[in-house]
DNA sequence: CTAACGTTTGTCCAACCGGTCAAAATTTTG
DNA sequence: CAAAATTTTGACCGGTTGGACAAACGTTAG
């Protein structure tokens, strides 16, 4: 665990934010090893040694970024609640995840990059915190199934499918836009996606008489 | 376009294959910039200058790999056929894609890496060959919908959803295994996934009376 | 055998990269 | 203001990387 939180001046707080913002841009576009400190420093409008004054190692930036990411990234799933109508809960979960793909594509790509490379830096978190959370929510979904509120299926793979389909619009954005073309690949694509996903998941999950 | 295909000796053919196999392993695990020629050479069991005798630049290896990949990668979609029962066609498309995620995860990750970085080397192909193919198949699916064989929905986003959900099991494999845990994360996970995806897509697409 | 051709390797290089350091510039504090 | 603390920078360093190259080695055809 960490010691007491380091005391920070106003400038330190501001500059650290600036660096993290720049690093998110660079890391999400080039991956960890594909990014250089110089790139991040330039994107943050400062010199390399200056940047290294705020973060002593390249890895520290990545680590800080990743820690922050995970909290916000799993927030939608955390909100999936036992109380409330199952269909409504699932619909808003899907919608929230898709909104995150639309509004925070860099965060999504940063995460995808990390997982693609074998999740070397967040493996413990995947097997710990994440697994616990998913198991917990899978139990909630199982409860809904037992109660006949939604069709029976595998809750874990259902969650994977929601992750995959929504994050696809952030991670594979260039491909999506290329395939849809100029006319359909514009801003409306997220609304089309929302409509499609809602139909796919909710019709597919509707209880059978 | 390329000039006439270069004449190659038996050794050249064998060694080039060896290098491409090694490069697939390394590139898919570390990305292009994260991989070094030395790593690839070592994985191929030869010295770096020797490797550079067969491929003059690191990029040439990646390019060759990518060209080959795309052909096999799109084969399942190409097979999606107008003749034959729509539900059966879609079911076997989904199954084939999932089998590719299981049997060729490295290829999937190589592709994902490329797209994540903005597809700098295959953009023309996405906007050309790929878009044409998808538009063509989307038309086929639209035909099925008009004929009342499957429920009406957006064919392009349907294809995206199939890509996303199946490739997820290759690209996010570590996460899937971490979340499923030791017991359910074994070899059986692909069968569970197949069963789930079939239910998700085919029930969701079943025509409504 | 030997000349020609194909293959392999050791050595080298320039560019790049992560990170250090001391000194200079700036801001904060008394 | 002046001292102290913080912030910024230029110069530098050791290690790595992509790639060049010539010399050595192996193979094959005449």
Coordinates of C-alpha atoms (C1' of nucleotides) in Angstrom, one line a residue:
Chain A
X1 CA 0.0 0.0 0.0
X2 CA 1.0 3.7 -0.3
X3 CA 2.2 5.9 2.5
X4 CA 0.4 9.1 3.4
X5 CA -0.7 11.1 0.4
X6 CA 2.0 13.5 -0.7
X7 CA 1.4 17.2 -0.1
X8 CA 1.1 19.0 -3.4
X9 CA 1.3 22.7 -4.4
X10 CA -1.2 24.3 -6.7
X11 CA 1.2 24.2 -9.6
X12 CA 1.9 20.5 -9.0
X13 CA -1.8 19.6 -9.1
X14 CA -2.3 21.6 -12.2
X15 CA 0.7 20.3 -14.1
X16 CA 0.1 16.7 -13.1
X17 CA -3.4 17.0 -14.5
X18 CA -2.0 18.5 -17.7
X19 CA 0.4 15.7 -18.0
X20 CA -2.2 13.0 -17.4
X21 CA -4.4 14.5 -20.0
X22 CA -1.6 14.6 -22.5
X23 CA -0.5 11.1 -21.6
X24 CA -4.0 9.7 -22.1
X25 CA -4.0 11.2 -25.6
X26 CA -0.6 9.7 -26.4
X27 CA -0.9 6.3 -24.7
X28 CA -4.3 5.6 -26.0
X29 CA -3.1 6.2 -29.5
X30 CA 0.2 4.5 -29.4
X31 CA 0.2 2.1 -26.5
X32 CA 2.6 2.2 -23.6
X33 CA 5.8 1.1 -25.4
X34 CA 4.8 2.9 -28.6
X35 CA 4.7 6.2 -26.7
X36 CA 7.7 8.3 -25.7
X37 CA 8.1 10.7 -22.8
X38 CA 9.0 13.4 -25.4
X39 CA 5.7 13.0 -27.1
X40 CA 3.8 13.3 -23.9
X41 CA 5.9 16.3 -22.8
X42 CA 5.3 18.0 -26.1
X43 CA 1.6 17.3 -25.9
X44 CA 1.6 18.8 -22.4
X45 CA 3.5 21.8 -23.6
X46 CA 6.6 21.3 -21.4
X47 CA 10.1 19.9 -21.6
X48 CA 11.0 16.3 -20.9
X49 CA 13.0 17.0 -17.7
X50 CA 10.2 19.2 -16.5
X51 CA 7.7 16.4 -17.0
X52 CA 10.0 14.0 -15.2
X53 CA 10.0 16.4 -12.3
X54 CA 6.3 15.6 -11.8
X55 CA 6.4 11.9 -12.6
X56 CA 9.8 10.3 -12.0
X57 CA 9.2 7.4 -14.4
X58 CA 7.2 6.8 -17.5
X59 CA 5.5 3.9 -15.8
X60 CA 4.3 6.2 -13.0
X61 CA 2.2 8.2 -15.4
X62 CA 0.7 5.1 -16.9
X63 CA 0.0 3.6 -13.5
X64 CA -1.7 6.8 -12.2
X65 CA -3.8 6.9 -15.4
X66 CA -4.8 3.3 -15.1
X67 CA -5.8 3.6 -11.5
X68 CA -8.1 6.5 -12.2
X69 CA -9.5 4.9 -15.3
X70 CA -10.6 1.7 -13.5
X71 CA -12.8 3.5 -11.0
X72 CA -14.8 5.4 -13.6
X73 CA -14.7 2.5 -16.1
X74 CA -16.6 0.1 -13.8
X75 CA -19.0 2.7 -12.4
X76 CA -21.8 1.8 -14.8
X77 CA -21.6 -1.9 -13.8
X78 CA -21.5 -0.9 -10.1
X79 CA -24.8 1.0 -10.7
X80 CA -26.5 -2.1 -12.0
X81 CA -29.0 -2.5 -9.2
X82 CA -31.0 -5.3 -7.7
X83 CA -33.9 -3.0 -6.9
X84 CA -35.7 -1.7 -10.0
X85 CA -37.1 -3.4 -13.1
X86 CA -34.6 -5.8 -14.6
X87 CA -35.2 -4.8 -18.2
X88 CA -34.9 -1.1 -17.3
X89 CA -31.7 -1.8 -15.4
X90 CA -30.1 -3.6 -18.3
X91 CA -31.3 -1.1 -20.8
X92 CA -29.7 1.8 -18.9
X93 CA -26.5 -0.2 -18.3
X94 CA -26.1 -0.8 -22.0
X95 CA -26.9 2.9 -22.7
X96 CA -24.4 4.1 -20.1
X97 CA -21.7 1.8 -21.5
X98 CA -22.3 3.1 -25.0
X99 CA -22.2 6.7 -23.8
X100 CA -18.9 6.0 -22.2
X101 CA -17.6 4.6 -25.5
X102 CA -18.8 7.8 -27.2
X103 CA -17.6 10.3 -24.6
X104 CA -14.4 8.6 -23.4
X105 CA -13.0 6.7 -26.4
X106 CA -9.4 7.3 -25.3
X107 CA -10.0 5.7 -21.9
X108 CA -11.5 2.7 -23.7
X109 CA -8.5 2.4 -26.0
X110 CA -6.1 2.8 -23.1
X111 CA -7.8 -0.1 -21.4
X112 CA -8.0 -2.2 -24.6
X113 CA -4.3 -1.7 -25.2
X114 CA -3.5 -2.9 -21.7
X115 CA -5.6 -6.0 -22.0
X116 CA -4.3 -6.8 -25.5
X117 CA -0.8 -6.8 -24.2
X118 CA -1.8 -9.4 -21.6
X119 CA -2.7 -6.9 -18.8
X120 CA 0.7 -7.0 -17.3
X121 CA 0.1 -4.1 -15.0
X122 CA -3.5 -4.7 -13.9
X123 CA -3.8 -8.5 -13.7
X124 CA -4.2 -8.6 -9.9
X125 CA -7.1 -6.1 -10.3
X126 CA -8.8 -8.3 -12.9
X127 CA -8.6 -11.4 -10.8
X128 CA -9.5 -9.5 -7.7
X129 CA -11.7 -6.5 -7.8
X130 CA -13.1 -7.0 -11.2
X131 CA -13.9 -10.7 -10.8
X132 CA -15.6 -10.0 -7.5
X133 CA -17.8 -7.2 -9.0
X134 CA -18.8 -9.3 -12.0
X135 CA -19.6 -12.4 -9.9
X136 CA -21.7 -10.2 -7.7
X137 CA -23.6 -8.7 -10.6
X138 CA -23.9 -12.1 -12.3
X139 CA -25.7 -13.3 -9.1
X140 CA -28.1 -10.4 -9.4
X141 CA -28.9 -11.3 -13.0
X142 CA -29.3 -14.9 -12.0
X143 CA -31.8 -13.8 -9.5
X144 CA -33.8 -12.1 -12.2
X145 CA -33.7 -15.2 -14.3
X146 CA -34.9 -17.4 -11.4
X147 CA -37.7 -15.0 -10.8
X148 CA -38.7 -15.3 -14.5
X149 CA -38.1 -11.6 -15.1
X150 CA -35.7 -12.2 -18.0
X151 CA -34.8 -15.2 -20.2
X152 CA -32.3 -17.7 -18.8
X153 CA -28.8 -17.5 -20.2
X154 CA -25.2 -17.2 -19.0
X155 CA -24.9 -13.9 -17.0
X156 CA -21.1 -13.8 -17.4
X157 CA -21.2 -14.1 -21.1
X158 CA -24.0 -11.6 -21.2
X159 CA -21.8 -9.1 -19.5
X160 CA -19.0 -9.9 -21.9
X161 CA -21.3 -9.3 -24.8
X162 CA -22.4 -5.9 -23.5
X163 CA -18.8 -4.9 -22.9
X164 CA -17.7 -6.1 -26.3
X165 CA -20.5 -4.5 -28.4
X166 CA -20.3 -1.2 -26.7
X167 CA -16.6 -0.8 -26.4
X168 CA -16.3 -1.8 -30.1
X169 CA -17.6 1.6 -31.0
X170 CA -14.6 3.2 -29.2
X171 CA -11.8 0.7 -29.8
X172 CA -12.7 -0.1 -33.5
X173 CA -14.0 3.4 -34.2
X174 CA -11.9 3.9 -37.4
X175 CA -13.1 0.6 -38.8
X176 CA -16.7 1.4 -37.9
X177 CA -16.5 4.8 -39.6
X178 CA -14.7 3.4 -42.6
X179 CA -17.3 0.7 -43.2
X180 CA -20.3 3.0 -42.6
X181 CA -18.9 5.5 -45.0
X182 CA -19.3 9.3 -45.0
X183 CA -23.1 9.4 -44.8
X184 CA -23.9 6.9 -42.0
X185 CA -20.5 7.2 -40.2
X186 CA -21.3 10.6 -38.9
X187 CA -22.3 11.6 -35.4
X188 CA -25.6 9.6 -35.8
X189 CA -23.8 6.3 -35.6
X190 CA -24.1 6.1 -31.9
X191 CA -27.8 6.6 -31.9
X192 CA -28.1 3.9 -34.6
X193 CA -25.9 1.7 -32.4
X194 CA -28.0 2.4 -29.3
X195 CA -31.2 1.5 -31.1
X196 CA -29.7 -1.7 -32.5
X197 CA -28.1 -2.9 -29.3
X198 CA -31.3 -2.3 -27.3
X199 CA -33.2 -4.4 -29.8
X200 CA -30.6 -7.1 -29.8
X201 CA -30.2 -7.5 -26.1
X202 CA -33.7 -6.7 -24.9
X203 CA -35.6 -8.7 -27.4
X204 CA -33.1 -11.5 -26.9
X205 CA -33.7 -11.4 -23.2
X206 CA -37.4 -11.0 -23.2
X207 CA -38.9 -13.8 -21.1
X208 CA -40.6 -16.5 -23.2
X209 CA -44.3 -16.7 -22.1
Chain B
X1 CA 0.7 -2.4 -57.3
X2 CA 3.6 -4.9 -57.2
X3 CA 5.9 -5.8 -59.9
X4 CA 6.3 -9.4 -61.0
X5 CA 6.5 -11.8 -58.1
X6 CA 10.1 -12.2 -57.0
X7 CA 11.7 -15.6 -57.8
X8 CA 12.5 -17.4 -54.5
X9 CA 14.7 -20.4 -53.6
X10 CA 13.4 -23.2 -51.4
X11 CA 15.4 -21.8 -48.4
X12 CA 14.0 -18.4 -48.9
X13 CA 10.5 -19.7 -48.9
X14 CA 11.0 -21.7 -45.7
X15 CA 12.9 -19.0 -43.9
X16 CA 10.4 -16.3 -44.8
X17 CA 7.6 -18.6 -43.4
X18 CA 9.6 -19.1 -40.2
X19 CA 10.1 -15.4 -39.8
X20 CA 6.4 -14.6 -40.4
X21 CA 5.3 -17.2 -37.9
X22 CA 7.8 -15.7 -35.3
X23 CA 6.7 -12.2 -36.1
X24 CA 3.0 -13.0 -35.7
X25 CA 3.8 -14.3 -32.2
X26 CA 5.8 -11.2 -31.3
X27 CA 3.8 -8.5 -33.0
X28 CA 0.5 -9.8 -31.7
X29 CA 1.8 -9.8 -28.1
X30 CA 3.6 -6.5 -28.1
X31 CA 2.3 -4.4 -31.0
X32 CA 4.4 -3.1 -33.9
X33 CA 6.4 -0.4 -32.0
X34 CA 6.6 -2.6 -28.9
X35 CA 8.3 -5.4 -30.9
X36 CA 12.0 -5.4 -31.8
X37 CA 13.7 -7.1 -34.7
X38 CA 15.9 -8.9 -32.2
X39 CA 12.9 -10.5 -30.5
X40 CA 11.5 -11.7 -33.8
X41 CA 14.9 -13.0 -34.9
X42 CA 15.4 -14.9 -31.7
X43 CA 11.9 -16.3 -31.9
X44 CA 12.7 -17.5 -35.4
X45 CA 16.1 -18.9 -34.3
X46 CA 18.3 -16.7 -36.4
X47 CA 20.5 -13.6 -36.1
X48 CA 19.2 -10.2 -36.7
X49 CA 21.2 -9.5 -39.9
X50 CA 20.1 -12.9 -41.2
X51 CA 16.5 -11.9 -40.7
X52 CA 17.1 -8.6 -42.4
X53 CA 18.4 -10.6 -45.4
X54 CA 14.9 -11.9 -45.9
X55 CA 13.0 -8.8 -45.0
X56 CA 14.9 -5.6 -45.5
X57 CA 12.8 -3.6 -43.1
X58 CA 10.7 -4.3 -40.0
X59 CA 7.8 -2.7 -41.7
X60 CA 8.0 -5.2 -44.6
X61 CA 7.4 -8.1 -42.2
X62 CA 4.4 -6.4 -40.7
X63 CA 3.0 -5.5 -44.1
X64 CA 3.3 -9.0 -45.4
X65 CA 1.7 -10.4 -42.3
X66 CA -1.1 -8.0 -42.6
X67 CA -1.8 -8.7 -46.2
X68 CA -2.1 -12.4 -45.6
X69 CA -4.2 -11.9 -42.5
X70 CA -6.9 -9.9 -44.2
X71 CA -7.7 -12.6 -46.7
X72 CA -8.2 -15.4 -44.1
X73 CA -9.8 -12.9 -41.7
X74 CA -12.7 -12.0 -44.0
X75 CA -13.2 -15.5 -45.4
X76 CA -16.1 -16.3 -43.0
X77 CA -18.0 -13.2 -44.0
X78 CA -17.3 -14.0 -47.7
X79 CA -19.0 -17.4 -47.2
X80 CA -22.2 -15.8 -45.9
X81 CA -24.4 -16.8 -48.7
X82 CA -27.6 -15.7 -50.2
X83 CA -28.8 -19.2 -51.0
X84 CA -29.5 -21.3 -47.9
X85 CA -31.6 -20.7 -44.9
X86 CA -30.9 -17.3 -43.3
X87 CA -30.9 -18.5 -39.7
X88 CA -28.6 -21.3 -40.6
X89 CA -26.3 -19.0 -42.5
X90 CA -26.1 -16.6 -39.6
X91 CA -25.6 -19.3 -37.1
X92 CA -22.6 -20.8 -39.0
X93 CA -21.2 -17.3 -39.6
X94 CA -21.2 -16.7 -35.8
X95 CA -19.7 -20.1 -35.2
X96 CA -17.0 -19.7 -37.8
X97 CA -16.0 -16.4 -36.3
X98 CA -15.9 -17.7 -32.8
X99 CA -13.8 -20.7 -34.0
X100 CA -11.4 -18.2 -35.6
X101 CA -11.1 -16.3 -32.3
X102 CA -10.4 -19.7 -30.6
X103 CA -7.9 -21.0 -33.2
X104 CA -6.2 -17.8 -34.4
X105 CA -6.1 -15.5 -31.4
X106 CA -2.8 -14.1 -32.5
X107 CA -4.2 -13.0 -35.8
X108 CA -7.1 -11.4 -34.1
X109 CA -4.9 -9.5 -31.7
X110 CA -2.6 -8.4 -34.5
X111 CA -5.6 -7.0 -36.3
X112 CA -7.0 -5.4 -33.2
X113 CA -3.7 -3.7 -32.5
X114 CA -3.6 -2.2 -36.0
X115 CA -7.2 -0.9 -35.7
X116 CA -6.6 0.5 -32.2
X117 CA -3.6 2.5 -33.4
X118 CA -5.9 4.1 -36.1
X119 CA -5.2 1.5 -38.8
X120 CA -2.4 3.6 -40.4
X121 CA -1.3 0.8 -42.7
X122 CA -4.6 -0.7 -43.8
X123 CA -6.9 2.3 -44.0
X124 CA -7.3 2.1 -47.8
X125 CA -8.3 -1.5 -47.5
X126 CA -10.9 -0.7 -44.8
X127 CA -12.5 2.0 -46.9
X128 CA -12.3 -0.1 -50.1
X129 CA -12.3 -3.9 -50.0
X130 CA -13.8 -4.2 -46.5
X131 CA -16.6 -1.6 -47.0
X132 CA -17.6 -3.1 -50.3
X133 CA -17.8 -6.6 -48.8
X134 CA -19.8 -5.5 -45.8
X135 CA -22.2 -3.4 -47.9
X136 CA -22.7 -6.4 -50.2
X137 CA -23.5 -8.7 -47.2
X138 CA -25.6 -6.1 -45.6
X139 CA -27.7 -6.1 -48.8
X140 CA -28.1 -9.8 -48.5
X141 CA -29.3 -9.5 -44.9
X142 CA -31.6 -6.7 -45.9
X143 CA -33.1 -9.1 -48.4
X144 CA -33.8 -11.6 -45.8
X145 CA -35.5 -9.0 -43.6
X146 CA -37.7 -7.8 -46.5
X147 CA -38.7 -11.4 -47.1
X148 CA -39.7 -11.7 -43.5
X149 CA -37.1 -14.4 -42.8
X150 CA -35.4 -12.6 -40.0
X151 CA -36.4 -9.6 -37.8
X152 CA -35.8 -6.2 -39.1
X153 CA -32.8 -4.4 -37.7
X154 CA -29.6 -2.6 -38.9
X155 CA -27.5 -5.1 -40.9
X156 CA -24.3 -3.1 -40.5
X157 CA -24.5 -2.9 -36.7
X158 CA -25.5 -6.5 -36.6
X159 CA -22.3 -7.4 -38.4
X160 CA -20.4 -5.1 -36.0
X161 CA -22.0 -6.9 -33.0
X162 CA -21.0 -10.3 -34.3
X163 CA -17.4 -9.1 -34.9
X164 CA -17.2 -7.5 -31.5
X165 CA -18.7 -10.4 -29.5
X166 CA -16.6 -13.1 -31.2
X167 CA -13.3 -11.3 -31.4
X168 CA -13.7 -10.3 -27.7
X169 CA -12.8 -13.9 -26.8
X170 CA -9.5 -13.5 -28.5
X171 CA -8.6 -9.9 -27.9
X172 CA -9.7 -9.7 -24.3
X173 CA -8.9 -13.3 -23.5
X174 CA -6.9 -12.6 -20.3
X175 CA -9.8 -10.6 -19.0
X176 CA -12.3 -13.3 -19.8
X177 CA -10.2 -15.9 -18.1
X178 CA -9.6 -13.7 -15.1
X179 CA -13.3 -13.0 -14.6
X180 CA -14.4 -16.6 -15.2
X181 CA -11.9 -17.9 -12.8
X182 CA -10.0 -21.2 -12.8
X183 CA -13.1 -23.4 -13.0
X184 CA -15.1 -21.8 -15.8
X185 CA -12.2 -20.2 -17.6
X186 CA -10.9 -23.5 -19.0
X187 CA -11.2 -24.8 -22.5
X188 CA -15.0 -25.0 -22.1
X189 CA -15.4 -21.3 -22.2
X190 CA -15.6 -21.3 -26.0
X191 CA -18.5 -23.7 -25.9
X192 CA -20.3 -21.7 -23.3
X193 CA -19.7 -18.6 -25.4
X194 CA -21.0 -20.4 -28.6
X195 CA -24.2 -21.4 -26.8
X196 CA -24.7 -17.9 -25.4
X197 CA -24.1 -16.1 -28.6
X198 CA -26.3 -18.4 -30.6
X199 CA -29.1 -17.7 -28.1
X200 CA -28.5 -14.0 -28.1
X201 CA -28.4 -13.5 -31.8
X202 CA -30.8 -16.1 -33.1
X203 CA -33.6 -15.5 -30.5
X204 CA -33.1 -11.8 -31.0
X205 CA -33.5 -12.1 -34.7
X206 CA -36.3 -14.6 -34.8
X207 CA -39.2 -13.1 -36.9
X208 CA -42.1 -11.9 -34.8
X209 CA -45.2 -13.7 -35.8
Chain C
dC1 C1' 38.2 -28.2 -58.5
dT2 C1' 36.3 -23.7 -58.9
dA3 C1' 33.6 -19.9 -60.1
dA4 C1' 29.1 -18.2 -59.2
dC5 C1' 25.6 -17.7 -56.3
dG6 C1' 23.1 -17.9 -52.1
dT7 C1' 23.3 -17.7 -47.0
dT8 C1' 25.0 -16.3 -42.4
dT9 C1' 27.4 -13.6 -39.1
dG10 C1' 30.3 -10.1 -36.4
dT11 C1' 30.9 -5.5 -36.3
dC12 C1' 29.6 -1.1 -36.6
dC13 C1' 26.7 3.3 -36.7
dA14 C1' 23.4 7.0 -36.1
dA15 C1' 19.1 7.9 -34.1
dC16 C1' 16.3 7.4 -30.3
dC17 C1' 14.9 6.8 -25.6
dG18 C1' 14.4 6.8 -20.6
dG19 C1' 16.3 9.1 -17.1
dT20 C1' 20.0 12.2 -14.3
dC21 C1' 22.0 16.4 -12.8
dA22 C1' 23.4 20.8 -11.7
dA23 C1' 22.4 25.2 -12.5
dA24 C1' 19.2 28.9 -13.7
dA25 C1' 14.7 31.0 -13.3
dT26 C1' 10.6 31.6 -10.9
dT27 C1' 7.4 31.6 -7.1
dT28 C1' 6.4 31.7 -2.3
dT29 C1' 7.2 33.1 2.3
dG30 C1' 8.7 35.8 6.2
Chain D
dC1 C1' 13.1 43.2 -0.2
dA2 C1' 15.6 38.8 0.6
dA3 C1' 15.9 34.1 1.8
dA4 C1' 13.9 29.8 1.0
dA5 C1' 11.5 26.7 -1.7
dT6 C1' 9.8 25.3 -5.9
dT7 C1' 9.9 25.0 -10.9
dT8 C1' 12.2 24.9 -15.4
dT9 C1' 15.8 24.0 -18.6
dG10 C1' 20.1 22.6 -21.3
dA11 C1' 23.5 19.3 -21.3
dC12 C1' 24.5 14.9 -20.8
dC13 C1' 24.7 9.6 -20.3
dG14 C1' 24.2 4.6 -20.9
dG15 C1' 21.4 1.4 -23.2
dT16 C1' 18.5 0.0 -27.0
dT17 C1' 17.0 -0.1 -31.7
dG18 C1' 16.7 -0.3 -36.8
dG19 C1' 19.5 -1.0 -40.2
dA20 C1' 24.1 -1.2 -43.2
dC21 C1' 28.0 -3.8 -44.7
dA22 C1' 31.7 -6.5 -45.8
dA23 C1' 33.7 -10.6 -44.9
dA24 C1' 33.0 -15.5 -44.2
dC25 C1' 30.6 -19.6 -45.0
dG26 C1' 28.0 -23.0 -47.6
dT27 C1' 26.0 -24.9 -51.9
dT28 C1' 25.6 -26.0 -56.4
dA29 C1' 26.6 -26.2 -61.4
dG30 C1' 30.0 -26.6 -65.0

